[in-house]
mmCIF file of C-alpha atoms and ligand atoms in Angstrom:
data_model
loop_
_atom_site.group_PDB
_atom_site.id
_atom_site.type_symbol
_atom_site.label_atom_id
_atom_site.label_comp_id
_atom_site.label_asym_id
_atom_site.label_seq_id
_atom_site.Cartn_x
_atom_site.Cartn_y
_atom_site.Cartn_z
ATOM 1 C CA MET A 1 3.601 1.543 6.322
ATOM 2 C CA ASP A 2 1.739 -1.339 4.691
ATOM 3 C CA LEU A 3 2.739 -4.798 5.906
ATOM 4 C CA PHE A 4 2.802 -8.146 4.189
ATOM 5 C CA GLU A 5 0.226 -10.710 5.314
ATOM 6 C CA TYR A 6 2.842 -12.718 7.232
ATOM 7 C CA GLN A 7 3.983 -9.633 9.137
ATOM 8 C CA GLY A 8 0.433 -8.726 10.114
ATOM 9 C CA LYS A 9 -0.092 -12.281 11.277
ATOM 10 C CA SER A 10 3.025 -12.212 13.432
ATOM 11 C CA LEU A 11 1.411 -9.227 15.211
ATOM 12 C CA TYR A 12 -1.765 -11.323 15.651
ATOM 13 C CA GLY A 13 0.419 -13.634 17.715
ATOM 14 C CA ASN A 14 1.205 -10.822 20.186
ATOM 15 C CA TYR A 15 -2.484 -10.118 20.814
ATOM 16 C CA ASP A 16 -3.752 -13.672 21.088
ATOM 17 C CA ILE A 17 -5.707 -13.418 17.821
ATOM 18 C CA ALA A 18 -6.481 -16.904 16.496
ATOM 19 C CA HIS A 19 -4.927 -17.539 13.070
ATOM 20 C CA PRO A 20 -3.680 -20.649 11.227
ATOM 21 C CA LYS A 21 -0.300 -22.219 12.013
ATOM 22 C CA SER A 22 2.125 -21.202 9.298
ATOM 23 C CA PHE A 23 5.637 -21.228 7.881
ATOM 24 C CA LEU A 24 7.328 -18.571 5.743
ATOM 25 C CA ALA A 25 9.424 -19.703 2.773
ATOM 26 C CA CYS A 26 11.662 -17.626 0.495
ATOM 27 C CA ASN A 27 12.770 -20.452 -1.822
ATOM 28 C CA THR A 28 12.110 -24.116 -2.522
ATOM 29 C CA GLU A 29 15.036 -25.249 -0.296
ATOM 30 C CA ASP A 30 13.092 -23.862 2.666
ATOM 31 C CA LEU A 31 10.419 -26.471 1.907
ATOM 32 C CA GLU A 32 12.813 -29.227 2.968
ATOM 33 C CA LYS A 33 12.950 -27.818 6.499
ATOM 34 C CA ASP A 34 10.884 -29.477 9.185
ATOM 35 C CA PHE A 35 8.022 -27.006 9.384
ATOM 36 C CA ASN A 36 5.665 -29.236 11.273
ATOM 37 C CA LEU A 37 2.340 -28.443 9.597
ATOM 38 C CA ASP A 38 -0.487 -30.846 8.902
ATOM 39 C CA TYR A 39 -1.682 -31.274 5.313
ATOM 40 C CA PRO A 40 -3.626 -29.947 3.517
ATOM 41 C CA VAL A 41 -1.878 -26.589 3.500
ATOM 42 C CA VAL A 42 -2.577 -23.324 1.692
ATOM 43 C CA VAL A 43 0.290 -21.726 -0.247
ATOM 44 C CA LYS A 44 -0.110 -17.956 -0.277
ATOM 45 C CA ALA A 45 1.884 -15.445 -2.338
ATOM 46 C CA GLN A 46 3.158 -12.606 -0.165
ATOM 47 C CA VAL A 47 2.495 -9.475 -2.189
ATOM 48 C CA GLN A 48 1.001 -6.181 -1.141
ATOM 49 C CA VAL A 49 -1.936 -6.346 -3.489
ATOM 50 C CA GLY A 50 -5.436 -7.808 -3.191
ATOM 51 C CA GLY A 51 -7.111 -10.479 -5.306
ATOM 52 C CA ARG A 52 -4.222 -12.908 -5.044
ATOM 53 C CA GLY A 53 -6.556 -15.888 -5.224
ATOM 54 C CA LYS A 54 -7.945 -14.944 -8.631
ATOM 55 C CA ALA A 55 -4.426 -14.267 -9.922
ATOM 56 C CA GLY A 56 -3.314 -17.806 -9.034
ATOM 57 C CA GLY A 57 -1.374 -16.717 -5.963
ATOM 58 C CA ILE A 58 -3.271 -18.932 -3.488
ATOM 59 C CA LYS A 59 -3.292 -22.736 -3.872
ATOM 60 C CA LEU A 60 -4.368 -25.640 -1.705
ATOM 61 C CA ALA A 61 -1.799 -28.467 -1.457
ATOM 62 C CA SER A 62 -2.684 -31.899 -0.047
ATOM 63 C CA THR A 63 0.751 -33.499 -0.231
ATOM 64 C CA HIS A 64 4.410 -32.475 -0.062
ATOM 65 C CA GLU A 65 4.678 -33.058 -3.841
ATOM 66 C CA GLU A 66 1.825 -30.629 -4.462
ATOM 67 C CA LEU A 67 3.374 -28.163 -2.056
ATOM 68 C CA ASP A 68 6.624 -28.316 -4.053
ATOM 69 C CA LEU A 69 4.798 -27.903 -7.334
ATOM 70 C CA PHE A 70 2.628 -24.951 -6.263
ATOM 71 C CA SER A 71 5.467 -23.229 -4.413
ATOM 72 C CA ASN A 72 7.587 -23.397 -7.559
ATOM 73 C CA GLU A 73 4.735 -21.922 -9.553
ATOM 74 C CA ILE A 74 3.986 -19.113 -7.128
ATOM 75 C CA LEU A 75 7.527 -18.057 -6.147
ATOM 76 C CA GLY A 76 8.726 -15.535 -8.720
ATOM 77 C CA MET A 77 5.224 -15.064 -10.118
ATOM 78 C CA ASP A 78 4.153 -11.569 -11.140
ATOM 79 C CA ILE A 79 0.893 -10.456 -9.539
ATOM 80 C CA LYS A 80 -0.300 -7.088 -10.831
ATOM 81 C CA GLY A 81 3.277 -5.869 -11.164
ATOM 82 C CA HIS A 82 4.398 -7.274 -7.800
ATOM 83 C CA LYS A 83 6.996 -10.058 -7.874
ATOM 84 C CA VAL A 84 6.443 -12.850 -5.369
ATOM 85 C CA GLU A 85 9.602 -13.210 -3.239
ATOM 86 C CA LYS A 86 8.047 -15.056 -0.297
ATOM 87 C CA ILE A 87 5.239 -17.516 0.285
ATOM 88 C CA LEU A 88 3.297 -18.233 3.437
ATOM 89 C CA ILE A 89 2.402 -21.876 3.941
ATOM 90 C CA GLU A 90 -0.524 -22.324 6.293
ATOM 91 C CA GLU A 91 -2.485 -25.231 7.659
ATOM 92 C CA ALA A 92 -5.695 -25.147 5.626
ATOM 93 C CA SER A 93 -8.892 -24.330 7.436
ATOM 94 C CA GLU A 94 -12.271 -25.813 6.780
ATOM 95 C CA ILE A 95 -14.271 -22.661 6.211
ATOM 96 C CA LYS A 96 -17.963 -22.545 7.143
ATOM 97 C CA GLU A 97 -18.571 -18.816 6.866
ATOM 98 C CA GLU A 98 -16.502 -15.845 5.771
ATOM 99 C CA TYR A 99 -16.941 -12.400 7.336
ATOM 100 C CA TYR A 100 -15.252 -9.047 6.916
ATOM 101 C CA LEU A 101 -13.853 -6.920 9.735
ATOM 102 C CA SER A 102 -11.741 -3.789 9.717
ATOM 103 C CA PHE A 103 -10.623 -0.991 11.980
ATOM 104 C CA THR A 104 -9.403 2.213 10.446
ATOM 105 C CA LEU A 105 -9.390 5.980 10.977
ATOM 106 C CA ASP A 106 -12.197 8.172 9.772
ATOM 107 C CA ARG A 107 -10.330 11.451 9.634
ATOM 108 C CA SER A 108 -13.349 13.574 8.756
ATOM 109 C CA GLU A 109 -15.199 12.295 11.856
ATOM 110 C CA LYS A 110 -12.016 12.341 13.983
ATOM 111 C CA LYS A 111 -12.928 8.845 15.151
ATOM 112 C CA TYR A 112 -11.968 5.235 14.662
ATOM 113 C CA LEU A 113 -14.202 3.305 12.311
ATOM 114 C CA MET A 114 -15.124 -0.354 12.665
ATOM 115 C CA MET A 115 -16.639 -2.086 9.638
ATOM 116 C CA LEU A 116 -18.228 -5.494 9.892
ATOM 117 C CA SER A 117 -20.030 -7.596 7.310
ATOM 118 C CA ALA A 118 -21.344 -11.116 6.809
ATOM 119 C CA LYS A 119 -20.204 -10.814 3.186
ATOM 120 C CA GLY A 120 -16.535 -11.527 3.660
ATOM 121 C CA GLY A 121 -14.073 -13.269 1.413
ATOM 122 C CA MET A 122 -14.985 -11.043 -1.486
ATOM 123 C CA ASP A 123 -14.265 -7.540 -2.657
ATOM 124 C CA ILE A 124 -15.576 -5.343 0.158
ATOM 125 C CA GLU A 125 -15.624 -2.224 -2.044
ATOM 126 C CA ALA A 126 -18.193 -3.987 -4.240
ATOM 127 C CA VAL A 127 -20.327 -4.853 -1.183
ATOM 128 C CA ALA A 128 -20.176 -1.230 0.002
ATOM 129 C CA GLU A 129 -21.290 -0.020 -3.419
ATOM 130 C CA GLU A 130 -23.919 -2.597 -4.342
ATOM 131 C CA ASN A 131 -25.333 -3.594 -0.937
ATOM 132 C CA PRO A 132 -24.360 -0.871 1.532
ATOM 133 C CA ASP A 133 -26.846 -2.300 4.063
ATOM 134 C CA ASP A 134 -24.675 -5.409 4.323
ATOM 135 C CA LEU A 135 -21.851 -3.365 5.821
ATOM 136 C CA THR A 136 -22.200 -2.301 9.462
ATOM 137 C CA MET A 137 -20.211 0.819 10.293
ATOM 138 C CA VAL A 138 -19.526 1.900 13.857
ATOM 139 C CA HIS A 139 -17.615 5.019 14.868
ATOM 140 C CA ILE A 140 -15.564 4.798 18.044
ATOM 141 C CA ASN A 141 -14.470 7.816 20.026
ATOM 142 C CA PRO A 142 -10.705 7.365 20.527
ATOM 143 C CA ALA A 143 -11.014 8.763 24.049
ATOM 144 C CA GLU A 144 -13.438 5.988 25.009
ATOM 145 C CA THR A 145 -13.260 2.209 25.011
ATOM 146 C CA LEU A 146 -15.026 -0.074 22.604
ATOM 147 C CA THR A 147 -17.558 -1.847 24.811
ATOM 148 C CA ASP A 148 -18.731 -5.437 24.446
ATOM 149 C CA GLU A 149 -22.276 -4.129 24.037
ATOM 150 C CA VAL A 150 -21.347 -2.076 20.978
ATOM 151 C CA ILE A 151 -19.592 -5.061 19.389
ATOM 152 C CA LYS A 152 -22.501 -7.407 20.170
ATOM 153 C CA LYS A 153 -24.912 -4.980 18.544
ATOM 154 C CA ALA A 154 -22.698 -4.844 15.432
ATOM 155 C CA ILE A 155 -22.496 -8.661 15.325
ATOM 156 C CA HIS A 156 -26.262 -8.816 15.579
ATOM 157 C CA ASN A 157 -26.887 -6.094 12.981
ATOM 158 C CA SER A 158 -24.549 -7.823 10.556
ATOM 159 C CA ASN A 159 -26.479 -11.111 10.852
ATOM 160 C CA LEU A 160 -23.423 -13.098 11.882
ATOM 161 C CA ASN A 161 -23.853 -16.587 13.278
ATOM 162 C CA MET A 162 -24.938 -16.040 16.894
ATOM 163 C CA MET A 163 -23.638 -19.466 17.926
ATOM 164 C CA TYR A 164 -20.178 -17.877 17.718
ATOM 165 C CA GLU A 165 -21.091 -14.579 19.385
ATOM 166 C CA ASN A 166 -18.656 -14.935 22.303
ATOM 167 C CA GLU A 167 -15.766 -16.080 20.153
ATOM 168 C CA LEU A 168 -16.412 -13.269 17.674
ATOM 169 C CA LEU A 169 -16.588 -10.777 20.522
ATOM 170 C CA LYS A 170 -13.235 -11.952 21.859
ATOM 171 C CA ILE A 171 -11.409 -11.841 18.540
ATOM 172 C CA ILE A 172 -12.891 -8.440 17.623
ATOM 173 C CA GLN A 173 -11.771 -6.995 21.001
ATOM 174 C CA SER A 174 -8.271 -8.419 20.430
ATOM 175 C CA LEU A 175 -8.106 -6.975 16.920
ATOM 176 C CA PHE A 176 -9.157 -3.597 18.315
ATOM 177 C CA ARG A 177 -6.360 -3.828 20.906
ATOM 178 C CA LEU A 178 -3.884 -4.528 18.101
ATOM 179 C CA PHE A 179 -5.260 -1.516 16.216
ATOM 180 C CA VAL A 180 -4.973 0.904 19.163
ATOM 181 C CA GLU A 181 -2.027 -0.393 21.227
ATOM 182 C CA GLY A 182 -0.179 -1.489 18.116
ATOM 183 C CA ASP A 183 -0.532 2.017 16.597
ATOM 184 C CA CYS A 184 -2.045 0.815 13.328
ATOM 185 C CA ASP A 185 -3.734 2.972 10.703
ATOM 186 C CA LEU A 186 -5.526 -0.093 9.428
ATOM 187 C CA VAL A 187 -6.309 -3.623 10.578
ATOM 188 C CA GLU A 188 -8.381 -5.471 7.993
ATOM 189 C CA VAL A 189 -9.340 -9.134 8.215
ATOM 190 C CA ASN A 190 -10.990 -10.573 5.122
ATOM 191 C CA PRO A 191 -12.003 -13.264 5.719
ATOM 192 C CA LEU A 192 -12.627 -13.423 9.408
ATOM 193 C CA ALA A 193 -13.817 -17.013 9.203
ATOM 194 C CA ILE A 194 -15.875 -19.494 11.117
ATOM 195 C CA THR A 195 -13.870 -22.684 10.672
ATOM 196 C CA SER A 196 -14.076 -26.192 12.055
ATOM 197 C CA ASN A 197 -11.504 -24.974 14.602
ATOM 198 C CA GLY A 198 -13.507 -21.934 15.655
ATOM 199 C CA VAL A 199 -13.278 -18.292 14.649
ATOM 200 C CA MET A 200 -10.000 -17.378 12.940
ATOM 201 C CA ALA A 201 -8.400 -14.447 11.183
ATOM 202 C CA LEU A 202 -7.447 -16.052 7.851
ATOM 203 C CA ASP A 203 -6.000 -13.003 6.176
ATOM 204 C CA SER A 204 -4.322 -9.827 7.373
ATOM 205 C CA LYS A 205 -3.922 -6.370 5.967
ATOM 206 C CA VAL A 206 -2.198 -4.187 8.517
ATOM 207 C CA SER A 207 -0.763 -0.727 8.091
ATOM 208 C CA LEU A 208 1.397 0.830 10.808
ATOM 209 C CA ASP A 209 1.483 4.465 11.835
ATOM 210 C CA MET A 210 5.217 5.148 11.531
ATOM 211 C CA ASN A 211 4.882 8.328 13.610
ATOM 212 C CA ALA A 212 4.597 5.953 16.566
ATOM 213 C CA LYS A 213 7.890 4.224 15.765
ATOM 214 C CA TYR A 214 9.581 5.688 18.854
ATOM 215 C CA ARG A 215 7.416 3.557 21.129
ATOM 216 C CA HIS A 216 7.569 0.319 19.126
ATOM 217 C CA GLU A 217 10.923 -1.443 18.919
ATOM 218 C CA GLU A 218 9.370 -4.042 16.611
ATOM 219 C CA PHE A 219 8.598 -1.465 13.873
ATOM 220 C CA ASP A 220 12.288 -1.333 12.943
ATOM 221 C CA GLU A 221 12.531 -5.084 12.330
ATOM 222 C CA ILE A 222 9.310 -5.083 10.322
ATOM 223 C CA GLU A 223 10.491 -2.141 8.212
ATOM 224 C CA LYS A 224 13.734 -3.944 7.316
ATOM 225 C CA ASP A 225 11.742 -6.776 5.727
ATOM 226 C CA ILE A 226 9.829 -4.484 3.371
ATOM 227 C CA PRO A 227 11.675 -3.962 0.085
ATOM 228 C CA ILE A 228 12.121 -0.323 -0.865
ATOM 229 C CA PRO A 229 11.429 0.489 -4.554
ATOM 230 C CA PRO A 230 14.755 1.295 -6.349
ATOM 231 C CA SER A 231 13.550 4.830 -7.108
ATOM 232 C CA GLU A 232 12.846 5.511 -3.416
ATOM 233 C CA LYS A 233 16.242 4.179 -2.428
ATOM 234 C CA SER A 234 17.993 6.355 -4.994
ATOM 235 C CA ALA A 235 15.996 9.415 -3.852
ATOM 236 C CA LYS A 236 16.878 8.847 -0.211
ATOM 237 C CA GLU A 237 20.597 8.680 -1.062
ATOM 238 C CA LYS A 238 20.262 11.991 -2.906
ATOM 239 C CA GLY A 239 18.356 13.599 -0.036
ATOM 240 C CA LEU A 240 15.186 14.129 -2.080
ATOM 241 C CA ASN A 241 11.674 14.144 -0.675
ATOM 242 C CA PHE A 242 10.227 11.337 -2.804
ATOM 243 C CA ILE A 243 7.389 8.828 -2.525
ATOM 244 C CA LYS A 244 6.725 6.144 -5.122
ATOM 245 C CA LEU A 245 3.144 5.921 -6.390
ATOM 246 C CA ASP A 246 1.412 3.564 -8.834
ATOM 247 C CA GLY A 247 0.865 5.700 -11.932
ATOM 248 C CA SER A 248 2.895 6.649 -15.005
ATOM 249 C CA VAL A 249 3.351 10.440 -14.946
ATOM 250 C CA GLY A 250 6.617 11.348 -13.224
ATOM 251 C CA ILE A 251 6.183 14.489 -11.123
ATOM 252 C CA ILE A 252 8.768 17.059 -10.098
ATOM 253 C CA GLY A 253 7.673 20.193 -8.273
ATOM 254 C CA ASN A 254 8.829 22.667 -5.681
ATOM 255 C CA GLY A 255 6.941 22.740 -2.400
ATOM 256 C CA ALA A 256 4.795 19.968 -0.961
ATOM 257 C CA GLY A 257 1.534 21.857 -1.524
ATOM 258 C CA LEU A 258 2.277 22.489 -5.186
ATOM 259 C CA VAL A 259 3.292 18.859 -5.723
ATOM 260 C CA MET A 260 0.054 17.673 -4.072
ATOM 261 C CA SER A 261 -2.015 19.858 -6.397
ATOM 262 C CA THR A 262 0.054 18.612 -9.330
ATOM 263 C CA LEU A 263 -1.004 15.048 -8.457
ATOM 264 C CA ASP A 264 -4.621 16.264 -8.365
ATOM 265 C CA VAL A 265 -4.483 18.046 -11.698
ATOM 266 C CA VAL A 266 -2.910 14.984 -13.343
ATOM 267 C CA ALA A 267 -5.756 12.884 -11.912
ATOM 268 C CA ALA A 268 -8.298 15.431 -13.151
ATOM 269 C CA TYR A 269 -7.030 14.852 -16.705
ATOM 270 C CA GLY A 270 -7.455 11.102 -16.307
ATOM 271 C CA GLY A 271 -3.826 10.262 -15.550
ATOM 272 C CA SER A 272 -2.088 9.068 -12.453
ATOM 273 C CA ALA A 273 1.170 10.125 -10.908
ATOM 274 C CA ALA A 274 4.159 7.782 -10.709
ATOM 275 C CA ASN A 275 5.508 9.575 -7.667
ATOM 276 C CA PHE A 276 5.554 12.541 -5.336
ATOM 277 C CA LEU A 277 8.810 14.498 -5.630
ATOM 278 C CA ASP A 278 9.374 17.838 -3.940
ATOM 279 C CA ILE A 279 12.682 19.473 -4.863
ATOM 280 C CA GLY A 280 12.021 22.202 -2.296
ATOM 281 C CA GLY A 281 12.652 25.915 -2.369
ATOM 282 C CA GLY A 282 15.875 27.184 -3.916
ATOM 283 C CA ALA A 283 16.184 24.153 -6.207
ATOM 284 C CA LYS A 284 19.427 24.198 -8.181
ATOM 285 C CA ALA A 285 20.839 22.383 -11.202
ATOM 286 C CA GLU A 286 22.178 19.467 -9.156
ATOM 287 C CA THR A 287 18.770 18.949 -7.535
ATOM 288 C CA VAL A 288 16.912 18.906 -10.857
ATOM 289 C CA SER A 289 19.497 16.568 -12.270
ATOM 290 C CA ALA A 290 19.204 14.271 -9.241
ATOM 291 C CA ALA A 291 15.400 14.309 -9.520
ATOM 292 C CA LEU A 292 15.536 13.256 -13.192
ATOM 293 C CA ASP A 293 18.023 10.500 -12.321
ATOM 294 C CA VAL A 294 15.606 9.150 -9.734
ATOM 295 C CA LEU A 295 12.741 9.047 -12.233
ATOM 296 C CA GLU A 296 15.000 7.127 -14.639
ATOM 297 C CA THR A 297 15.134 4.253 -12.159
ATOM 298 C CA ASP A 298 11.332 3.901 -12.278
ATOM 299 C CA LYS A 299 10.254 1.761 -15.233
ATOM 300 C CA SER A 300 6.597 2.775 -14.990
ATOM 301 C CA VAL A 301 7.275 6.418 -15.900
ATOM 302 C CA THR A 302 6.123 7.309 -19.443
ATOM 303 C CA SER A 303 6.144 11.112 -19.245
ATOM 304 C CA VAL A 304 7.415 13.734 -16.808
ATOM 305 C CA PHE A 305 5.713 16.877 -15.597
ATOM 306 C CA ILE A 306 7.938 19.537 -14.036
ATOM 307 C CA ASN A 307 5.812 22.081 -12.207
ATOM 308 C CA ILE A 308 7.657 25.049 -10.728
ATOM 309 C CA PHE A 309 6.211 28.057 -9.032
ATOM 310 C CA GLY A 310 9.024 30.442 -8.209
ATOM 311 C CA GLY A 311 8.841 32.115 -4.830
ATOM 312 C CA ILE A 312 12.173 31.730 -3.126
ATOM 313 C CA THR A 313 13.005 29.384 -5.976
ATOM 314 C CA ARG A 314 14.232 31.266 -9.020
ATOM 315 C CA CYS A 315 12.797 29.883 -12.245
ATOM 316 C CA ASP A 316 15.937 30.840 -14.203
ATOM 317 C CA LEU A 317 18.038 28.639 -11.924
ATOM 318 C CA VAL A 318 15.621 25.737 -12.307
ATOM 319 C CA ALA A 319 15.626 26.238 -16.100
ATOM 320 C CA GLN A 320 19.421 26.268 -16.028
ATOM 321 C CA GLY A 321 19.259 23.038 -14.022
ATOM 322 C CA ILE A 322 16.922 21.408 -16.531
ATOM 323 C CA VAL A 323 19.164 22.403 -19.445
ATOM 324 C CA GLU A 324 22.307 21.128 -17.715
ATOM 325 C CA ALA A 325 20.625 17.913 -16.645
ATOM 326 C CA THR A 326 19.249 17.112 -20.093
ATOM 327 C CA LYS A 327 21.816 18.532 -22.523
ATOM 328 C CA GLY A 328 22.997 15.952 -25.040
ATOM 329 C CA LYS A 329 21.073 13.290 -23.202
ATOM 330 C CA ASP A 330 18.820 10.773 -24.928
ATOM 331 C CA LEU A 331 15.739 11.320 -22.781
ATOM 332 C CA LYS A 332 13.620 8.264 -22.080
ATOM 333 C CA TRP A 333 10.373 10.204 -21.977
ATOM 334 C CA PRO A 334 8.899 13.581 -22.934
ATOM 335 C CA ILE A 335 9.196 16.280 -20.269
ATOM 336 C CA VAL A 336 6.448 18.866 -19.967
ATOM 337 C CA ILE A 337 7.383 22.028 -18.100
ATOM 338 C CA ARG A 338 5.367 24.748 -16.488
ATOM 339 C CA LEU A 339 7.375 27.620 -14.993
ATOM 340 C CA ASP A 340 5.745 30.538 -13.235
ATOM 341 C CA GLY A 341 6.631 33.106 -10.586
ATOM 342 C CA THR A 342 10.011 34.626 -9.764
ATOM 343 C CA ASN A 343 12.163 35.043 -12.893
ATOM 344 C CA ALA A 344 9.825 32.918 -15.019
ATOM 345 C CA ILE A 345 10.482 35.051 -18.105
ATOM 346 C CA GLU A 346 14.239 34.552 -17.780
ATOM 347 C CA GLY A 347 13.702 30.856 -17.143
ATOM 348 C CA LEU A 348 11.562 30.394 -20.236
ATOM 349 C CA GLU A 349 14.152 32.260 -22.302
ATOM 350 C CA ILE A 350 16.841 29.868 -21.151
ATOM 351 C CA LEU A 351 14.697 26.858 -22.073
ATOM 352 C CA ARG A 352 13.844 28.295 -25.505
ATOM 353 C CA ALA A 353 17.486 29.083 -26.200
ATOM 354 C CA ASN A 354 18.359 25.438 -25.502
ATOM 355 C CA PRO A 355 15.659 23.459 -27.296
ATOM 356 C CA ASN A 356 15.351 19.721 -26.880
ATOM 357 C CA GLU A 357 12.921 17.710 -29.004
ATOM 358 C CA LYS A 358 11.617 15.871 -25.931
ATOM 359 C CA ILE A 359 11.039 19.000 -23.830
ATOM 360 C CA PHE A 360 7.737 20.879 -24.071
ATOM 361 C CA ILE A 361 6.966 24.209 -22.468
ATOM 362 C CA THR A 362 3.396 25.109 -21.587
ATOM 363 C CA GLU A 363 1.717 28.274 -20.384
ATOM 364 C CA THR A 364 -0.437 26.829 -17.644
ATOM 365 C CA MET A 365 -0.547 23.971 -15.157
ATOM 366 C CA ASN A 366 -3.688 22.562 -16.822
ATOM 367 C CA GLN A 367 -2.093 22.517 -20.272
ATOM 368 C CA ALA A 368 0.959 20.806 -18.865
ATOM 369 C CA ALA A 369 -1.131 18.163 -17.093
ATOM 370 C CA GLU A 370 -3.169 17.477 -20.210
ATOM 371 C CA LEU A 371 -0.055 17.119 -22.339
ATOM 372 C CA ALA A 372 1.706 14.878 -19.812
ATOM 373 C CA VAL A 373 -1.351 12.617 -19.524
ATOM 374 C CA LYS A 374 -2.629 12.462 -23.105
ATOM 375 C CA GLY A 375 0.763 12.390 -24.754
ATOM 376 C CA ILE A 376 2.519 14.489 -27.296
ATOM 377 C CA ASN A 377 1.600 13.891 -30.923
HETATM 378 P P1 GDP B 401 -6.826 -12.358 -0.928
HETATM 379 O O1 GDP B 401 -7.703 -12.854 -2.024
HETATM 380 O O2 GDP B 401 -5.532 -11.810 -1.470
HETATM 381 O O3 GDP B 401 -7.505 -11.391 -0.019
HETATM 382 O O4 GDP B 401 -6.398 -13.627 -0.015
HETATM 383 P P2 GDP B 401 -7.127 -14.353 1.230
HETATM 384 O O5 GDP B 401 -6.111 -14.756 2.201
HETATM 385 O O6 GDP B 401 -8.252 -13.524 1.767
HETATM 386 O O7 GDP B 401 -7.727 -15.666 0.584
HETATM 387 C C1 GDP B 401 -8.696 -15.614 -0.441
HETATM 388 C C2 GDP B 401 -9.669 -16.748 -0.294
HETATM 389 O O8 GDP B 401 -9.000 -17.986 -0.340
HETATM 390 C C3 GDP B 401 -10.430 -16.750 1.028
HETATM 391 O O9 GDP B 401 -11.536 -15.881 1.047
HETATM 392 C C4 GDP B 401 -10.827 -18.209 1.121
HETATM 393 O O10 GDP B 401 -12.012 -18.426 0.395
HETATM 394 C C5 GDP B 401 -9.671 -18.929 0.460
HETATM 395 N N1 GDP B 401 -8.790 -19.464 1.513
HETATM 396 C C6 GDP B 401 -7.776 -18.843 2.145
HETATM 397 N N2 GDP B 401 -7.252 -19.632 3.099
HETATM 398 C C7 GDP B 401 -7.970 -20.778 3.080
HETATM 399 C C8 GDP B 401 -7.951 -21.977 3.827
HETATM 400 O O11 GDP B 401 -7.159 -22.185 4.747
HETATM 401 N N3 GDP B 401 -8.851 -22.940 3.499
HETATM 402 C C9 GDP B 401 -9.746 -22.776 2.493
HETATM 403 N N4 GDP B 401 -10.621 -23.707 2.233
HETATM 404 N N5 GDP B 401 -9.806 -21.641 1.776
HETATM 405 C C10 GDP B 401 -8.941 -20.661 2.051
HETATM 406 MN MN1 MN B 402 -8.364 -11.434 1.860
#
């Protein structure tokens, strides 16, 4: 589960990781509270997307008037499709150098991965691509500890300022403790900055491993503060296995494996999926209908791809479900269907006997993906 910056920073507090003093505001009335920060302050949009600075979501305010002005501008702002509901107001730091640090899992190596770079503050993907030598990568065996020697070597190899070696060592060890003891999938600090007040974590991108929820009471509280997309909420109420994604092709399939390959085939044709939705084996009319209702709540959907491979699931029942769910309905988007497996012939007959100008039947999964991505002309 991906956290907001302010949530990641509240975890910093538990591990003694130096970060700026801050105050969280949800509206301009909150700004009248006594938040006891020294000006200048930085106003930061709380959205789960990078590049906030460039989008106008980070502003430096030197007075209360400026704070009011910038907060008004930023609250409610749309940053790459994310609406700003909260702002974090932080005491501004005087930055001397900006570094990059992250801990994550390298699943193929079955190890933790630490990444460190002197080129912080900017897009780390670009650094990795253009100047891979500027990114120090260290694998850590999860059964062993991360020693000071290994960190010192990484600090040295990354050409960080050696005057701050001990402070960097301390904060990196603390961030690693947060990563391991806090059961995180990701702890990313960009920038990890040398400031006039020492080394500080100025940003936070933390993702929690929700499988470890049973041993972290705090996960529950954090989860409550993360808004659930309307489509996910609706799916949960209907008992569907649904995950919201960023693309535009709505996906309905039966079986997790088939749905995963449906996402891949959509990507292979240059599209991207709006969701993962597995209607399971034995899907019936009500389930198909519920699945279509869920996709209706997602404004980013522009086409829908229904991919059914009948095993236990009978294609004729799914077809019946699609007909019942769509009959006489003014569909918002075209639906492309691929039916194969048990009773596919009967299923296709049912669909053909009940034509709908927005429903398209294809022979193969590839054809369906292409049609769903490139559109129907
Ligand atoms: P992101 O762009 O969404 O990753 O947001 P960050 O929190 O990383 O901030 C982006 C940039 O804003 C940083 O790299 C800094 O250059 C600048 N910035 C953030 N906080 C401060 C601050 O307290 N003082 C100053 N001078 N700059 C800051
Ligand atoms: Mn950042």
